[in-house]
Structures are given as C-alpha cells and as structure tokens.
Coordinates of N, CA and C in Angstrom, one line a residue:
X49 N -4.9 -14.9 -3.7 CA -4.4 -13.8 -4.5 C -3.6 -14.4 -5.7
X50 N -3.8 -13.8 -6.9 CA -3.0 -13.9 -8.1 C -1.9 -13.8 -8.0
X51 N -0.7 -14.4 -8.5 CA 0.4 -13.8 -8.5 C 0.9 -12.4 -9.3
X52 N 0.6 -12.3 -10.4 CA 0.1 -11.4 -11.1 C 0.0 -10.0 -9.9
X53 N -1.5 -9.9 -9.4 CA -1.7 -9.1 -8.2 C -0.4 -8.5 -7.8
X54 N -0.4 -9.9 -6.9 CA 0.8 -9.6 -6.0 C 2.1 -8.9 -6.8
X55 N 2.5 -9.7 -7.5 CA 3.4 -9.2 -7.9 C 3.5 -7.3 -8.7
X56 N 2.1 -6.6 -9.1 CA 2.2 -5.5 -9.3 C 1.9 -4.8 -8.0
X57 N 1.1 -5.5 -6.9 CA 1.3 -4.4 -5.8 C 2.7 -4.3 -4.7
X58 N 3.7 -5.6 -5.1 CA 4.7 -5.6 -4.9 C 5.7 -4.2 -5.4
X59 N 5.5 -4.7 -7.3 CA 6.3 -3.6 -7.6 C 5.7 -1.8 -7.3
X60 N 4.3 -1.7 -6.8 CA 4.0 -0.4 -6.6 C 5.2 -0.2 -5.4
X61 N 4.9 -1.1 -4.4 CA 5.8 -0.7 -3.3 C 7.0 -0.9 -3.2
X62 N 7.6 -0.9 -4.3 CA 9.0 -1.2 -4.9 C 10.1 0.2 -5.0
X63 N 8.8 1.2 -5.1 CA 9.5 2.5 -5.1 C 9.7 3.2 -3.9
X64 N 10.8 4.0 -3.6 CA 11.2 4.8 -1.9 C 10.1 5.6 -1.7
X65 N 9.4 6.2 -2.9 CA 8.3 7.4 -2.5 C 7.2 6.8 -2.1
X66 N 7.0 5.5 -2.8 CA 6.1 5.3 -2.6 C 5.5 4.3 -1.5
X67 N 6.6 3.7 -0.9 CA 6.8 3.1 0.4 C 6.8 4.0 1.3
X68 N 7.1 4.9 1.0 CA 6.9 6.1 2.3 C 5.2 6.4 2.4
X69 N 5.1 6.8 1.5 CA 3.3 7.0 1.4 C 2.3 6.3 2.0
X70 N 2.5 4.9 1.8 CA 1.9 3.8 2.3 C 2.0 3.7 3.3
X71 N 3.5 3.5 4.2 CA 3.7 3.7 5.2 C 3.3 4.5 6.6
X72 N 3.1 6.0 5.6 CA 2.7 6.7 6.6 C 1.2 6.9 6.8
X73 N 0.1 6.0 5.7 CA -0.7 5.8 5.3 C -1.5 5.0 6.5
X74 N -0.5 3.9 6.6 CA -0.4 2.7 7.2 C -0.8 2.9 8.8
X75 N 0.1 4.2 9.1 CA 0.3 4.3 10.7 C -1.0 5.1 10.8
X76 N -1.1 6.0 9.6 CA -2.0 6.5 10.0 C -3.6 5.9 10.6
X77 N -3.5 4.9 9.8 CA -4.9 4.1 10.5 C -6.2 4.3 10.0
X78 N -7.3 3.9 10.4 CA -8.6 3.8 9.6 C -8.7 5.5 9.5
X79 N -8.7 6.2 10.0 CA -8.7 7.5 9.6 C -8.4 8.2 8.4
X80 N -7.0 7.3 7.9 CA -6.4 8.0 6.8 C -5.6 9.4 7.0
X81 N -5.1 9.8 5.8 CA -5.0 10.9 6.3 C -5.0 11.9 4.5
X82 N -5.4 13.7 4.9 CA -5.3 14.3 3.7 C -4.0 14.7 2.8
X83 N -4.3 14.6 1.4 CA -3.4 14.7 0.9 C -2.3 16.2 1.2
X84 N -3.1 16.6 1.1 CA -2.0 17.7 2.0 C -1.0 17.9 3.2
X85 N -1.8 17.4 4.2 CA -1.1 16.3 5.4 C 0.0 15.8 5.2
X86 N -0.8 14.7 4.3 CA 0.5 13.6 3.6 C 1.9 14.6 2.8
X87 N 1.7 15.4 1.9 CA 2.6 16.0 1.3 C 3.4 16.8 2.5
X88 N 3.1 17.4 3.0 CA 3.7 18.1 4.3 C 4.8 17.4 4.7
X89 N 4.4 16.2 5.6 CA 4.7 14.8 6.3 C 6.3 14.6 5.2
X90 N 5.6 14.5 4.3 CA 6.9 13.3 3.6 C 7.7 14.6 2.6
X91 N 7.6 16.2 2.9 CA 8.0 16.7 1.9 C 8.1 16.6 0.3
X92 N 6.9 16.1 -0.2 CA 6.6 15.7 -1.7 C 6.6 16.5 -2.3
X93 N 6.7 17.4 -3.7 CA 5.6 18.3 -4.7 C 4.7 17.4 -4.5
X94 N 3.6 18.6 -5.0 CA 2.4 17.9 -4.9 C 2.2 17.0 -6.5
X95 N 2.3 17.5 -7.6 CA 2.4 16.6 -8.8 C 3.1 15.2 -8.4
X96 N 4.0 15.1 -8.2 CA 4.5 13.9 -7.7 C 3.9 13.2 -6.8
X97 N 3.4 13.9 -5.8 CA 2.8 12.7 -4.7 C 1.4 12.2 -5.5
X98 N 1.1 13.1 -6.1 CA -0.3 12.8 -7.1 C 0.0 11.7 -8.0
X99 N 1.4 11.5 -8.5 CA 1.5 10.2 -9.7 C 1.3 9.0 -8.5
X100 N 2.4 9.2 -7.5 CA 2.9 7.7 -6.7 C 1.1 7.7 -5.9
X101 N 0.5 8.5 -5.6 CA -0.9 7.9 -5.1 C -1.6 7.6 -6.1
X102 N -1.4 7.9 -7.3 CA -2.5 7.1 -8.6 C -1.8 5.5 -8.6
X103 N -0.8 5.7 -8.8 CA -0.2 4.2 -8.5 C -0.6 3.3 -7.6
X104 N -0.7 3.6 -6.3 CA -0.8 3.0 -5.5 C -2.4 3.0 -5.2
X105 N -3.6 3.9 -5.8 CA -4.6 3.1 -6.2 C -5.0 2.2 -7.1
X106 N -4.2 2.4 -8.0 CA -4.0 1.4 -9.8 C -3.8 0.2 -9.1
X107 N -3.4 0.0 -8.3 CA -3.1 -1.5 -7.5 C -4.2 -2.2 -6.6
X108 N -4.8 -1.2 -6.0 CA -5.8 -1.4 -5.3 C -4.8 -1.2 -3.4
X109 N -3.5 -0.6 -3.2 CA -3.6 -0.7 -2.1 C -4.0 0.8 -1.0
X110 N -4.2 1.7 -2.0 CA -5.0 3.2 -1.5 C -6.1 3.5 -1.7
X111 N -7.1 3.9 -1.6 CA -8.1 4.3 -1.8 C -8.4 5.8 -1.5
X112 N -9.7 6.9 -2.1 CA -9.3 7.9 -1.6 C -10.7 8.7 -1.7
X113 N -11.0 9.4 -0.5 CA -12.0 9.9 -0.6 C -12.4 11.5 -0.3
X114 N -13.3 11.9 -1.0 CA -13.8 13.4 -0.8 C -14.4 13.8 0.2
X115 N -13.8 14.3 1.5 CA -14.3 14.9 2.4 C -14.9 17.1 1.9
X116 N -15.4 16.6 1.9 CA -16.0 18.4 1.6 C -14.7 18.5 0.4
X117 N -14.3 19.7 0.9 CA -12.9 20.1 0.2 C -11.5 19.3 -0.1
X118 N -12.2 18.4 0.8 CA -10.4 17.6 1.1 C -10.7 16.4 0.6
X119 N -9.3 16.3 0.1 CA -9.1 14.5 -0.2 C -8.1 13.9 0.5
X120 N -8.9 12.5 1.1 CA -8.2 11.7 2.2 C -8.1 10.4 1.6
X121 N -6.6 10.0 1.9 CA -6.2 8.5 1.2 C -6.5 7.9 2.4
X122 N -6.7 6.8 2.2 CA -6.1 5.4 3.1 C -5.9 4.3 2.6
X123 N -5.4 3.7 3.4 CA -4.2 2.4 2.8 C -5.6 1.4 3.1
X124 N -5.2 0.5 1.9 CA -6.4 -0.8 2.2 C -5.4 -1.6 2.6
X125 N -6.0 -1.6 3.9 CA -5.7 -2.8 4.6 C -5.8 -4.2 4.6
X126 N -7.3 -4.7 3.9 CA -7.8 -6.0 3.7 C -6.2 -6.2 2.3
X127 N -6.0 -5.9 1.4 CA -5.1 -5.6 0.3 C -3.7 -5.8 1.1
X128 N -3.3 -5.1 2.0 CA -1.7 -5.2 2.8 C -1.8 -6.4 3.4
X129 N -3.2 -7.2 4.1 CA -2.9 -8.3 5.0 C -2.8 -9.4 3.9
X130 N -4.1 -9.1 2.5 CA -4.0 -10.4 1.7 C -2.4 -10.5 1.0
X131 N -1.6 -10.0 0.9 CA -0.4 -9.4 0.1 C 0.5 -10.4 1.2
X132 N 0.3 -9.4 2.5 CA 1.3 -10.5 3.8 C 1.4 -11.9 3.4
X133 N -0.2 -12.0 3.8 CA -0.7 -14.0 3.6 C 0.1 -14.7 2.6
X134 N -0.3 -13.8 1.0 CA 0.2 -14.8 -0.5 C 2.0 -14.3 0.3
X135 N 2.6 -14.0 0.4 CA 3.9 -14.1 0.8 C 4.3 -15.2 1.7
X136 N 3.9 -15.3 3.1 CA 4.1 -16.0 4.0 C 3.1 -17.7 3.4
X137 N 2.5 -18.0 2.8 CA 1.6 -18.9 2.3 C 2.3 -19.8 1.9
X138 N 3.5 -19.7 1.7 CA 4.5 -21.2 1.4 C 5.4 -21.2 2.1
X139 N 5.6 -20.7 3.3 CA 6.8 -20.9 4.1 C 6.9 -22.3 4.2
X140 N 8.5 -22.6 3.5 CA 8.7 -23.9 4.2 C 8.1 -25.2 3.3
X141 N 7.3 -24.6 2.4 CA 6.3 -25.8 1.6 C 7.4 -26.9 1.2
X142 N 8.5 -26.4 0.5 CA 9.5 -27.9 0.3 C 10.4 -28.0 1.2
X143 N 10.3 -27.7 2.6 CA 10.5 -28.5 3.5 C 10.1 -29.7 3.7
X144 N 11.0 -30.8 3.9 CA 10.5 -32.3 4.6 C 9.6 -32.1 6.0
X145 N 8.5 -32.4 6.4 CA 8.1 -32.1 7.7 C 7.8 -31.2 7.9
X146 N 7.5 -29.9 7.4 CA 7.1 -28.7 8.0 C 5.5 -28.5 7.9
X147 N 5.2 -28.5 9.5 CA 4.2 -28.5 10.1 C 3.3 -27.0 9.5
X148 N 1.8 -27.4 8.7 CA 1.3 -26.2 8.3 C 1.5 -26.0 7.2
X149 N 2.5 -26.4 6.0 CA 2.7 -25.4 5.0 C 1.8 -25.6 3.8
X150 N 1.3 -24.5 2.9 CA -0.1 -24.4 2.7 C 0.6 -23.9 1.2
X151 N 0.0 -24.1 0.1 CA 0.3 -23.5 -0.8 C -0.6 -22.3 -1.5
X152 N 0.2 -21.4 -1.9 CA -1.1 -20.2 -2.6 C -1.0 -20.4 -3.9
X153 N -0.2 -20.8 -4.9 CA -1.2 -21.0 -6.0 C -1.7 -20.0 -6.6

C-alpha cells in the first residue's frame, strides 16, 4: 500500500462519525447493512450520514450497493486488513535483532 493511500484512509477514519459508520459497518459483516438501518443505529440525519459514507467510499473503505429499493453499504474488508498490515509492517524495523521485521515502503 501507498502511503499516500493509507494515509487518506487513515484520515477518513479520523472523524467520530465516521469511525462509527465503519465500525458498525465492520460488525456488521459480509451482509452489510442498509442505509437506513445504519442511520437508525447511529442516530445520523440522513444528509450527513450521506457526506461521511461518500467519504468513506472516496477512500475505497465502503462500498455500496442497490438492493431493489434499498441501498446497502459494506465495509471493504480486503482495504481494513491491507490498512492493518501497512501499519503493523515495520514493527520494530529499527530495532537491533528484531525477529521478522519487514518493511512497507
């Protein structure tokens, strides 16, 4: 991953609304869940939950799809575990001795 990347899907999830989003995005699971749902859940307006979910696909960590009538987000996951990795990916690198450490670059 870019740093660049990372670093804007960092700052998406930089915001309280929109760490909540994700979050409940997150638990929700390969299912996803509807935006309506979601506004419910986390008490949003809807215009607002609508900016922080444009955000949070502008990053690539939501995606969102048309079920008939409904629109269902879900969190990309392949995006939250590559995000984990470039973070944890230099643990330790200027450590003397430390077993494993890998650089991301």
């Amino acid at each position: 991953m870019k740093i660049a990347d990372a670093a804007q899907r960092l700052e998406a999830l930089g915001n309280q609304t929109r760490l909540q989003i994700y979050r409940a995005l997150v638990r929700a699971g390969h299912a996803g869940m509807p935006v309506g749902r979601l506004q419910e859940k986390l008490k949003i307006p809807a215009s607002t939950l609508s900016h922080h979910i444009k955000t949070l696909v502008a990053v690539g960590l939501v995606s969102q799809v048309r079920e008939s009538t409904t629109l269902v987000c879900h969190a990309n996951f392949d995006a939250m575990r590559g995000l984990v990795a470039f973070l944890a990916a230099e643990c330790c690198a200027d450590e003397a001795g430390c077993k494993g450490a890998q650089t991301a670059a």
